[in-house]
Coordinates of C-alpha atoms in Angstrom, one line a residue:
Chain A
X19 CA 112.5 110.2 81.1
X20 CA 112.4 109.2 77.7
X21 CA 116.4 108.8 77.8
X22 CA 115.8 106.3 80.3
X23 CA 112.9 104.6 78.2
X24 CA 115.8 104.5 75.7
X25 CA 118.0 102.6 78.8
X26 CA 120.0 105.3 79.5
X27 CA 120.4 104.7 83.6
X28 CA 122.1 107.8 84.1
X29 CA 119.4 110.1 82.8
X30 CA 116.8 108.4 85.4
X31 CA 119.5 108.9 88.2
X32 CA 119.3 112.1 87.6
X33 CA 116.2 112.9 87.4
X34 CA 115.7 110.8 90.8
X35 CA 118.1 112.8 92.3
X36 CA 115.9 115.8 91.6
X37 CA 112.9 115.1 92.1
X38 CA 112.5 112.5 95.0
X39 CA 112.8 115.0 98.3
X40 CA 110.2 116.8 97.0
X41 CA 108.4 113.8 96.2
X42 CA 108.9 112.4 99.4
X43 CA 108.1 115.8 101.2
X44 CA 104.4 115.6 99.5
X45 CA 103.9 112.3 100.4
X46 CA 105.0 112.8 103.8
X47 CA 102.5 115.5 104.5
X48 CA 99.6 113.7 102.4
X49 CA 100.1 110.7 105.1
X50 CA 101.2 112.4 107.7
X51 CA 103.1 108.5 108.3
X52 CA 107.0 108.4 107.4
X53 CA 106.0 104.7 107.0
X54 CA 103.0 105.3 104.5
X55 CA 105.2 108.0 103.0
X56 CA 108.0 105.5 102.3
X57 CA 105.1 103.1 101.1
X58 CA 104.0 105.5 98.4
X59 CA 107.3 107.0 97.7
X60 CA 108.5 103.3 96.3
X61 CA 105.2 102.8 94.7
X62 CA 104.8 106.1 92.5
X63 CA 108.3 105.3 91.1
X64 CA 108.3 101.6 90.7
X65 CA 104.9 103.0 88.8
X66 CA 107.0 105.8 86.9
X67 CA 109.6 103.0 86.2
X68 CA 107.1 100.5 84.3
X69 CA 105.2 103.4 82.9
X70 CA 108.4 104.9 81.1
X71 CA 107.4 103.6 77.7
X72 CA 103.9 105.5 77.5
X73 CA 105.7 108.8 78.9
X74 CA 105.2 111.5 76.2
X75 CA 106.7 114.8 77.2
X76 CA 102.9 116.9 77.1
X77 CA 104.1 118.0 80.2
X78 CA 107.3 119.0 82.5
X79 CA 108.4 115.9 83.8
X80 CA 107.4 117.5 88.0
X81 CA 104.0 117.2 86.7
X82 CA 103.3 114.1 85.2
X83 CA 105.2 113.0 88.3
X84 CA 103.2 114.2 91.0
X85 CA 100.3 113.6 89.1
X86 CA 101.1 109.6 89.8
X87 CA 101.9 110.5 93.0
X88 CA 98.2 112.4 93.7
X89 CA 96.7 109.2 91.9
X90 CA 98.6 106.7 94.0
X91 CA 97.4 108.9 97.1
X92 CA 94.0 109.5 96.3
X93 CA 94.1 105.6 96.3
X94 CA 95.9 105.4 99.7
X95 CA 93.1 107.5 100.7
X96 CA 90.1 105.2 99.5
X97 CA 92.1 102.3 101.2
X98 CA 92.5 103.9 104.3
X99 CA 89.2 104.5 107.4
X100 CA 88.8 108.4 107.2
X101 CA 90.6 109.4 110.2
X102 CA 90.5 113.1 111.8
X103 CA 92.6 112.6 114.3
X104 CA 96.0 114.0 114.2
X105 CA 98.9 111.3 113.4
X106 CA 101.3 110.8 116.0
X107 CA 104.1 111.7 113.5
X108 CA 103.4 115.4 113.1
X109 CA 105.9 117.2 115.0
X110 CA 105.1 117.5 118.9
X111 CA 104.3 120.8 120.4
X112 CA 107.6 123.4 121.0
X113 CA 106.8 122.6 125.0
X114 CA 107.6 119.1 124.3
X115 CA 110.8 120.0 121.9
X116 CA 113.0 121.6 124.2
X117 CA 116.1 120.5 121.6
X118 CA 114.0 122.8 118.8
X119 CA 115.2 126.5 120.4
X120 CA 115.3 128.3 117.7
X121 CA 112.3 130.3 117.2
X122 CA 112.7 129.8 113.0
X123 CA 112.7 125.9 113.6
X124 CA 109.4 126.5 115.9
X125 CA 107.5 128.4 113.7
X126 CA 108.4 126.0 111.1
X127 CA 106.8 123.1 113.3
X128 CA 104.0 125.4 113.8
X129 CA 103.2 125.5 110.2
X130 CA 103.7 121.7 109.5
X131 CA 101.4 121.0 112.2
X132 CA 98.6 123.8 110.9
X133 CA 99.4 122.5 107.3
X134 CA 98.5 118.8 108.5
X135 CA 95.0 120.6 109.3
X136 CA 94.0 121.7 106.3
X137 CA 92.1 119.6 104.2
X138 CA 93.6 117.1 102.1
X139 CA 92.9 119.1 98.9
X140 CA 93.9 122.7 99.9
X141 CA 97.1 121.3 101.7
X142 CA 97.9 119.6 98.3
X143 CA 97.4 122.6 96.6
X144 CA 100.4 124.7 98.9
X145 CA 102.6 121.6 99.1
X146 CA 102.7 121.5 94.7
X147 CA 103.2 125.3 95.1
X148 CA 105.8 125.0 97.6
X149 CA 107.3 121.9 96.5
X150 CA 108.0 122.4 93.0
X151 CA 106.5 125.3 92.2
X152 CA 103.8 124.0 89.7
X153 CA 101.1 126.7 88.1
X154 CA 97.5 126.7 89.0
X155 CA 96.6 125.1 85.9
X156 CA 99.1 122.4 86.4
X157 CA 98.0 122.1 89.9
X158 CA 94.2 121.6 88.1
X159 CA 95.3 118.9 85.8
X160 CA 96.8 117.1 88.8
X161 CA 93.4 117.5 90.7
X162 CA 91.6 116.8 88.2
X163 CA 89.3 119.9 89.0
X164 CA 89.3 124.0 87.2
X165 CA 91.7 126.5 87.5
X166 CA 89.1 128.7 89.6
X167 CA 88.3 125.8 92.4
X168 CA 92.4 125.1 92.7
X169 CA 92.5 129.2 93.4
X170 CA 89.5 129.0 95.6
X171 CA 91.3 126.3 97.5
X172 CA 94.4 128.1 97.5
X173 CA 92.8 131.3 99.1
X174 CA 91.4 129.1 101.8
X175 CA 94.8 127.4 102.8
X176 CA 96.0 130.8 102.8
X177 CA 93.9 132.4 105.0
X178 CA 94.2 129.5 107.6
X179 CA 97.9 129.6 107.9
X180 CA 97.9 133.0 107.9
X181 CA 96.3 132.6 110.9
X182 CA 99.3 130.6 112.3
X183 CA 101.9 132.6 111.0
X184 CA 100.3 135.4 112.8
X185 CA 100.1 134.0 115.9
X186 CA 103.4 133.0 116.0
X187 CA 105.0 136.2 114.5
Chain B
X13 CA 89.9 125.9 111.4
X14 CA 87.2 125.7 108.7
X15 CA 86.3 126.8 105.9
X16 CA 83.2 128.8 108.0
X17 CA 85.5 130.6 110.5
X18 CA 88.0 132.0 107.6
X19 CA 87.3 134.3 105.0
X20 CA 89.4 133.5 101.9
X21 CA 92.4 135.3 101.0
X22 CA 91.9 138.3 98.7
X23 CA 93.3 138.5 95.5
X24 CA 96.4 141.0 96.4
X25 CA 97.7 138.2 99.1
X26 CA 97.1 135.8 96.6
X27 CA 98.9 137.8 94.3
X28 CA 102.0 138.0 95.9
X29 CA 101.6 134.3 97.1
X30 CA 101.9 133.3 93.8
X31 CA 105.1 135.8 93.2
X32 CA 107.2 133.9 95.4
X33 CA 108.7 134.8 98.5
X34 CA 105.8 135.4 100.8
X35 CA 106.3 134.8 104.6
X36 CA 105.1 131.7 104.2
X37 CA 107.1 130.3 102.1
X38 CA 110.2 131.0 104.0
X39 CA 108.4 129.2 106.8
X40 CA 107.7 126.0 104.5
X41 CA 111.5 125.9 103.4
X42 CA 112.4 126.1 106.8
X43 CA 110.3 123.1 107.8
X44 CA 111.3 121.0 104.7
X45 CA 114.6 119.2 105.9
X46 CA 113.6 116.3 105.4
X47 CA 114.4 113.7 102.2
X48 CA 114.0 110.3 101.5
X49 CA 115.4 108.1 103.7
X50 CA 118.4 106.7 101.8
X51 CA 117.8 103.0 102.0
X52 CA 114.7 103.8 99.5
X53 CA 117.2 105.4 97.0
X54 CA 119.0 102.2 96.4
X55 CA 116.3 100.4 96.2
X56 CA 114.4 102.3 93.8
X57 CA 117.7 103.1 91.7
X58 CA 118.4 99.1 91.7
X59 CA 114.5 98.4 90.3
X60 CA 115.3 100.6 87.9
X61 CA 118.2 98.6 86.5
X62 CA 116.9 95.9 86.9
X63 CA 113.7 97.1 85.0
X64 CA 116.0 98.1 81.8
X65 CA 117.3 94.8 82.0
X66 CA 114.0 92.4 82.0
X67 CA 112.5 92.3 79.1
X68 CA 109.0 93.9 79.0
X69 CA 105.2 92.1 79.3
X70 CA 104.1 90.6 76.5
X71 CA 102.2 93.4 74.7
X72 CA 98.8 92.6 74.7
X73 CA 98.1 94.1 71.3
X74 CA 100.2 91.4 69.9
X75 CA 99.2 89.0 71.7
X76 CA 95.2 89.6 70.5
X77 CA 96.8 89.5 67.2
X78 CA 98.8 86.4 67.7
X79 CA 95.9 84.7 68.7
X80 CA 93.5 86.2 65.7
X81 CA 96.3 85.1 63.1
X82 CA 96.1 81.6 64.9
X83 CA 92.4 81.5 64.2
X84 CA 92.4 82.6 61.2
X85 CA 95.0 79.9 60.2
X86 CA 92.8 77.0 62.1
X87 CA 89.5 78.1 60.3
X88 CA 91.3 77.6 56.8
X89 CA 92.9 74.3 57.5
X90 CA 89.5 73.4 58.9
X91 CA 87.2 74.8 55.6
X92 CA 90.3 73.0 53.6
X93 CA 89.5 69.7 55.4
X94 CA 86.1 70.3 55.6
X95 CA 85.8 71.0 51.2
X96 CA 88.0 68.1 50.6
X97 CA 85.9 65.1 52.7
X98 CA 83.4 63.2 50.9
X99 CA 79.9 64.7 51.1
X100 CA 76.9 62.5 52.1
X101 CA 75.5 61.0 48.8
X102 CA 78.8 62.0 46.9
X103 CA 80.6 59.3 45.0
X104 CA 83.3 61.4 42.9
X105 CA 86.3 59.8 41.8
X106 CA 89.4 61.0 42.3
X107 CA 92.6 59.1 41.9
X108 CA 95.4 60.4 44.0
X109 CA 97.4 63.5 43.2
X110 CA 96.8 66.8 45.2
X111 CA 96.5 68.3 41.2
X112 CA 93.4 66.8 40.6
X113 CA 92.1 67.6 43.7
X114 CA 91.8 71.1 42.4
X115 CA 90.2 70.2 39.8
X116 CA 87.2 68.1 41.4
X117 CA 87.3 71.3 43.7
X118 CA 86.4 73.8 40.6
X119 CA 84.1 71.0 39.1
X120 CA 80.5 72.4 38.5
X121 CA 78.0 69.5 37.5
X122 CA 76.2 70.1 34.2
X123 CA 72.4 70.4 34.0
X124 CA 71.5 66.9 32.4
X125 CA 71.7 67.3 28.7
X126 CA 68.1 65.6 28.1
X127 CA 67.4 66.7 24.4
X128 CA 71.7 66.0 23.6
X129 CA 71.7 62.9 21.3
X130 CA 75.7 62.5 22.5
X131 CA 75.7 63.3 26.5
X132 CA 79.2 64.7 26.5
X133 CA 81.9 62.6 28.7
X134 CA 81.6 63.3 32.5
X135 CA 85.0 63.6 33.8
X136 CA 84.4 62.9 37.4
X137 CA 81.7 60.7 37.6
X138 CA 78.8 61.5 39.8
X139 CA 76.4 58.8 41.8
X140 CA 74.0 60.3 38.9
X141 CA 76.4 58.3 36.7
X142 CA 74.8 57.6 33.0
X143 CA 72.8 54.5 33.1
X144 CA 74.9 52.7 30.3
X145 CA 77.4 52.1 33.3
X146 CA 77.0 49.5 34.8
X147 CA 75.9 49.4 38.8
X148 CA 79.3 47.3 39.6
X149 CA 81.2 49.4 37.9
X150 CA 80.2 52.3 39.0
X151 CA 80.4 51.0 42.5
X152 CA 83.9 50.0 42.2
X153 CA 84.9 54.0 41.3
X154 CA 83.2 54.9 44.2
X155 CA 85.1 52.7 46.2
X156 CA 88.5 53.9 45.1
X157 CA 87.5 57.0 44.7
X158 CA 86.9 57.0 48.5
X159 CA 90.0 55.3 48.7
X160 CA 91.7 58.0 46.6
X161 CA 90.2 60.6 49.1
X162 CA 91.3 58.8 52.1
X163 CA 94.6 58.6 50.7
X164 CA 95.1 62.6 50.2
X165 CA 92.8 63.6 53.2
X166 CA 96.2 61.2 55.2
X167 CA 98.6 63.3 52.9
X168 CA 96.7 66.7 53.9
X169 CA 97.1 65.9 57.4
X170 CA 100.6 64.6 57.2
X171 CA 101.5 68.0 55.3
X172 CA 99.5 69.8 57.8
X173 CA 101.5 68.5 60.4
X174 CA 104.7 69.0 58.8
X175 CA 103.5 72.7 58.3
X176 CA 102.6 73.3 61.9
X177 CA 105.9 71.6 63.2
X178 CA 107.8 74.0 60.4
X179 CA 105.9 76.6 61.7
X180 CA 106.8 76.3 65.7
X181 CA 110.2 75.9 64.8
X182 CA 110.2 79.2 63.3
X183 CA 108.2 80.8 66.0
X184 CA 110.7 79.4 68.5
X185 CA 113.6 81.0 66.5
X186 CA 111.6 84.6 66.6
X187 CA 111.0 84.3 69.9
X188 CA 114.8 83.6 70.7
X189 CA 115.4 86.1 68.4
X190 CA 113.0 88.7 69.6
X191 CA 114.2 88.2 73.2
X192 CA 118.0 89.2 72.1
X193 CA 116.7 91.6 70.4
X194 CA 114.6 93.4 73.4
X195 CA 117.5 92.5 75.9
X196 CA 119.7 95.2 74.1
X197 CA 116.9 97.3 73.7
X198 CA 113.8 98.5 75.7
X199 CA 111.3 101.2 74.4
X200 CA 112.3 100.9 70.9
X201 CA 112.5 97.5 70.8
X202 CA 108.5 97.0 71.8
X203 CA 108.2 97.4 67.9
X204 CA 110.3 94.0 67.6
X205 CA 107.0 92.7 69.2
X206 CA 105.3 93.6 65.9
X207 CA 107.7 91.8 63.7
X208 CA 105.7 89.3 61.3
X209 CA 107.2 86.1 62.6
X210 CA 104.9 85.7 65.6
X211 CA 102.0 86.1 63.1
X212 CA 102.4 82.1 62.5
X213 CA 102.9 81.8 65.5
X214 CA 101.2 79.2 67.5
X215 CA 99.8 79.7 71.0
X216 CA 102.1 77.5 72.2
X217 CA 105.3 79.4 71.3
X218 CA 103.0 82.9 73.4
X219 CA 102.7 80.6 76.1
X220 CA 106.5 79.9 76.7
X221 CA 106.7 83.9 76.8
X222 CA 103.9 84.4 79.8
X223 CA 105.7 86.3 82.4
X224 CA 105.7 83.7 86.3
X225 CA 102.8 84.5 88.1
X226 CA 103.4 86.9 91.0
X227 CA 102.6 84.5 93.5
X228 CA 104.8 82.0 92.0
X229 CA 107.5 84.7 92.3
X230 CA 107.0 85.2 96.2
X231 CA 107.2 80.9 96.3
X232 CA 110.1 80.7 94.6
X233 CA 112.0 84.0 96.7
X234 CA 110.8 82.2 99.8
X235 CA 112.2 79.0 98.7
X236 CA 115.3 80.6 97.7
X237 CA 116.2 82.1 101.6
X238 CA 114.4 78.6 103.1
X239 CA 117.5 76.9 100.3
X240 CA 120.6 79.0 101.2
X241 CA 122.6 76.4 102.6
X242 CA 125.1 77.8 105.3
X243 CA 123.5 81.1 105.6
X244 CA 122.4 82.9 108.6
X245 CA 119.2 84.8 108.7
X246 CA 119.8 88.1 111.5
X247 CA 116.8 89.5 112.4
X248 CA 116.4 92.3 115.2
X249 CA 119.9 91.1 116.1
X250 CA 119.2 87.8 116.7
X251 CA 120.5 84.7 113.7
X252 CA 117.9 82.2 112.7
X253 CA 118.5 79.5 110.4
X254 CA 117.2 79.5 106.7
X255 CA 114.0 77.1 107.1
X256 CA 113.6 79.2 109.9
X257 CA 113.4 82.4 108.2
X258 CA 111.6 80.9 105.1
X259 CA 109.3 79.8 107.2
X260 CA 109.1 83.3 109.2
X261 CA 108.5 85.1 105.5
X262 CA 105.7 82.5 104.8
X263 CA 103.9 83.5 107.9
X264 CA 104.5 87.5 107.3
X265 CA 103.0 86.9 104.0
X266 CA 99.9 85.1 104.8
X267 CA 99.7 88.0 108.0
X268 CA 99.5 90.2 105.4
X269 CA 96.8 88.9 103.3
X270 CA 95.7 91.2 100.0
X271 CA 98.1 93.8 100.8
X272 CA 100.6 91.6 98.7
X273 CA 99.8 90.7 95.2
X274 CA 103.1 91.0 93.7
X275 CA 106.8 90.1 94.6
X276 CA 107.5 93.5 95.0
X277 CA 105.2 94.0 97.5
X278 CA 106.3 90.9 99.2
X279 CA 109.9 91.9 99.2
X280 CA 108.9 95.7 99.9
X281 CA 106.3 95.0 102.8
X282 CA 107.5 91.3 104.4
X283 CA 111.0 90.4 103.5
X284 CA 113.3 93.9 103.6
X285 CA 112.8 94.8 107.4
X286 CA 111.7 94.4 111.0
X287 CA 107.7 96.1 111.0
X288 CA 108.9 96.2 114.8
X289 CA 111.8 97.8 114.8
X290 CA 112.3 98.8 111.0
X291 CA 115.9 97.2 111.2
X292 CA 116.9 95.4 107.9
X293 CA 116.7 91.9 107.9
X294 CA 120.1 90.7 106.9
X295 CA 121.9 87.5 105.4
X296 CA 125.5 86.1 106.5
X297 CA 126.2 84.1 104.0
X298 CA 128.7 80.7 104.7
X299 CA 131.8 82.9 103.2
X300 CA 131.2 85.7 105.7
X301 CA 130.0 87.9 103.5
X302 CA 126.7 89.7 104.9
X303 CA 124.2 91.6 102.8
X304 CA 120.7 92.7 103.3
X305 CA 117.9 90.0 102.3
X306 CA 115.9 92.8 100.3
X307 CA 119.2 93.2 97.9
X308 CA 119.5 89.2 98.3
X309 CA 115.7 89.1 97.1
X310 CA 115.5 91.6 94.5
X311 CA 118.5 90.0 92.8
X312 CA 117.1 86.6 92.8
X313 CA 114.0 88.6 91.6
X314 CA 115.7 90.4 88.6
X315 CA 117.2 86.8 87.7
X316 CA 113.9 84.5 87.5
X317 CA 112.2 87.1 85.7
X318 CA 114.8 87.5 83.4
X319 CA 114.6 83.9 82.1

């Protein structure tokens, strides 16, 4: 990042190339909304691009990014009427799927769908695990909250999709 | 499924959760196939040129500084006018040169010298003038001693004048210069910013730097597609004339109300696709040559706010 706050193009390319599946991933499942997702996805980098100036390297580069991005979805959140319904993206039941026969791809469908479930904040918590593999602390600072509340969430989300991947197994 | 109906996960599963591997994180790599769609990577890859290429806001730091240096600089000129008018009741005598301005300026009147038999010679004469002049002469030094004051308060001005025209031409030379110098570089080159040319700088001179306003942006990109003579805006499929599109942007922007406060957003949310059926809106320009509007846009963006 700070070769690219130095104008080196190549070194953000890179690090775009790295990063922004992930990235997109997260936001997909925050929103639930490929549109939102897109939405967000342009915003936390066109933030990242103006903010490459302040960027000091306290932190690997994955977590100062997804911090923006939690900031830029915690907004998205405020902005948006508290829903519970269920988008209409999330992926449709395995009935309704008859092209998805492959039990691995089903079970994976099962746990998107369990994942979009969860509360915003425990979900958060697997997909920065999953994602890029971020530490409970790091996890925390993104949050904003302890170490000990990002573990309690964590043992929540667990238990809940162990509940799915039981089922399914 | 809440947090009532589950008990939490106990420390072993969380354990080797957080070893990697677990069942469930097969499951999650399995799911995760999808990426970014790859219209967003140009886009974001082309902001980010285009970023390294524009040269940065005006750093407010400098600007509060610029503007305290500016004060500072108006308050002395005004205490320098101020000292050197004539005082109600004053009648010192000056005659002419800026020299001997100084020296009325450290004169300190004398108690009167009752019990000196030889009051000693007043240099600048004061209304208080000793009584052995006489009223009509005394009068007349007042007279061109206002004169004399008029004359240098006009010479003050004029060299005030001539100072503050010296000093725009200099801040319009930094500024030139500054902007070559950010234009080849960008992080490093925020310290050109604090440089001591615009110290002098008048307000003026920060003015010509203020970035367009966004709205002023979206006007201009939506004057720009309404003023592509020849071109053919395809939307959905279907070709519409440039007023016709311009005008078609205009009313996608005011649709969308608060939602757009900057160019990007305008580009982003009104001017890149169909909201219907997310097709790109593209431009076939009179030479044939089609591109999308959104790279049309951002282009024309990347060049106004370069200027």
């Amino acid at each position: 990042m700070q070769a690219y706050a130095g104008g080196d193009m190549a070194a953000f390319e890179a690090l775009y190339r790295r990063h922004k599946d992930a990235l997109y991933r997260y936001l997909l499942r925050g929103t639930s909304s490929p549109d939102f997702a897109a939405d967000l996805f342009q915003d936390v980098w066109k933030n990242l691009i103006q903010a490459r100036i302040r960027y000091r390297p306290d932190a690997p580069f994955g977590a100062f990014l997804f911090k923006l991005a939690h900031n830029r979805l915690m907004d998205h959140f405020r902005m948006q009427r508290p829903t519970t319904a269920v988008s209409e993206d999330l992926p449709a039941p395995e009935s309704e799927r008859p092209d998805h026969t492959v039990e691995r791809r089903a079970q994976a469908a099962r746990l998107l769908r369990a994942l979009a479930l969860l509360p915003a904040e425990q979900r958060e918590v697997i997909v920065l695990r999953e994602e890029r593999d971020l530490t409970l602390e790091q996890i925390a600072e993104i949050q904003g909250v302890g170490r000990e509340t990002v573990k309690s969430r964590l043992r929540y989300a667990l238990a809940k999709l162990r509940e799915v991947l039981d089922d399914a197994a | 499924m809440t947090q009532r109906d589950v008990r939490p996960t106990g420390d072993r599963e969380l354990e080797q959760y957080l070893e990697g591997g677990s069942k469930l994180s097969r499951r999650y790599r399995d799911a995760s196939g999808e990426g970014a769609p790859p219209d967003l990577d140009e886009a974001i890859l082309a902001q980010a040129r285009a970023e390294l290429r524009r040269k940065p806001n005006l750093n407010p730091w400098l600007a509060s500084m610029a503007l305290a240096a500016s004060l500072v600089l108006g308050v002395n000129l005004a205490w320098n006018l101020y000292q050197s008018a004539p005082q109600p009741g004053e009648t010192q005598v000056l005659s002419g040169p800026l020299a001997k301005k100084k020296a009325s300026d450290d004169f300190v009147p004398e108690p009167p010298a009752l019990a000196s038999p030889e009051p000693s010679p007043q240099p600048h004469s004061k209304a208080r003038a000793p009584a052995e002049v006489p009223a009509r002469e005394a009068l007349r030094e007042r007279d061109a001693g206002l004169a004399a004051r008029e004359e240098e308060k006009r010479l003050d001005v004029a060299q005030a004048q001539q100072r503050a025209a010296m000093a725009r031409e200099q801040a319009t030379e930094s500024e030139s210069q500054r902007r070559e110098t950010m234009s080849s570089r960008d992080a490093a080159g925020a310290s050109a910013y604090a440089a001591p040319a615009p110290a002098i700088a008048p307000m003026a001179a920060l003015a010509d730097a203020a970035p367009m306003p966004e709205a002023q942006k979206i006007d201009h990109l939506i004057n720009h597609i309404g003023n592509l003579a020849g071109a053919t805006f395809v939307r959905n499929g279907k070709d519409y004339g440039a007023t016709e599109a311009a005008k078609h942007l205009q009313y996608k922007r005011e649709k969308a109300g608060d939602r757009i406060k900057t160019a990007d957003d305008f580009i982003r949310l009104c001017a890149s696709h169909s909201f219907l059926s997310g097709d790109a809106y593209l431009i076939r320009f009179a030479d044939g040559r089609t591109r999308t509007a959104e790279d049309v846009l951002r282009e024309e963006l990347s060049r106004i706010e370069a200027r």
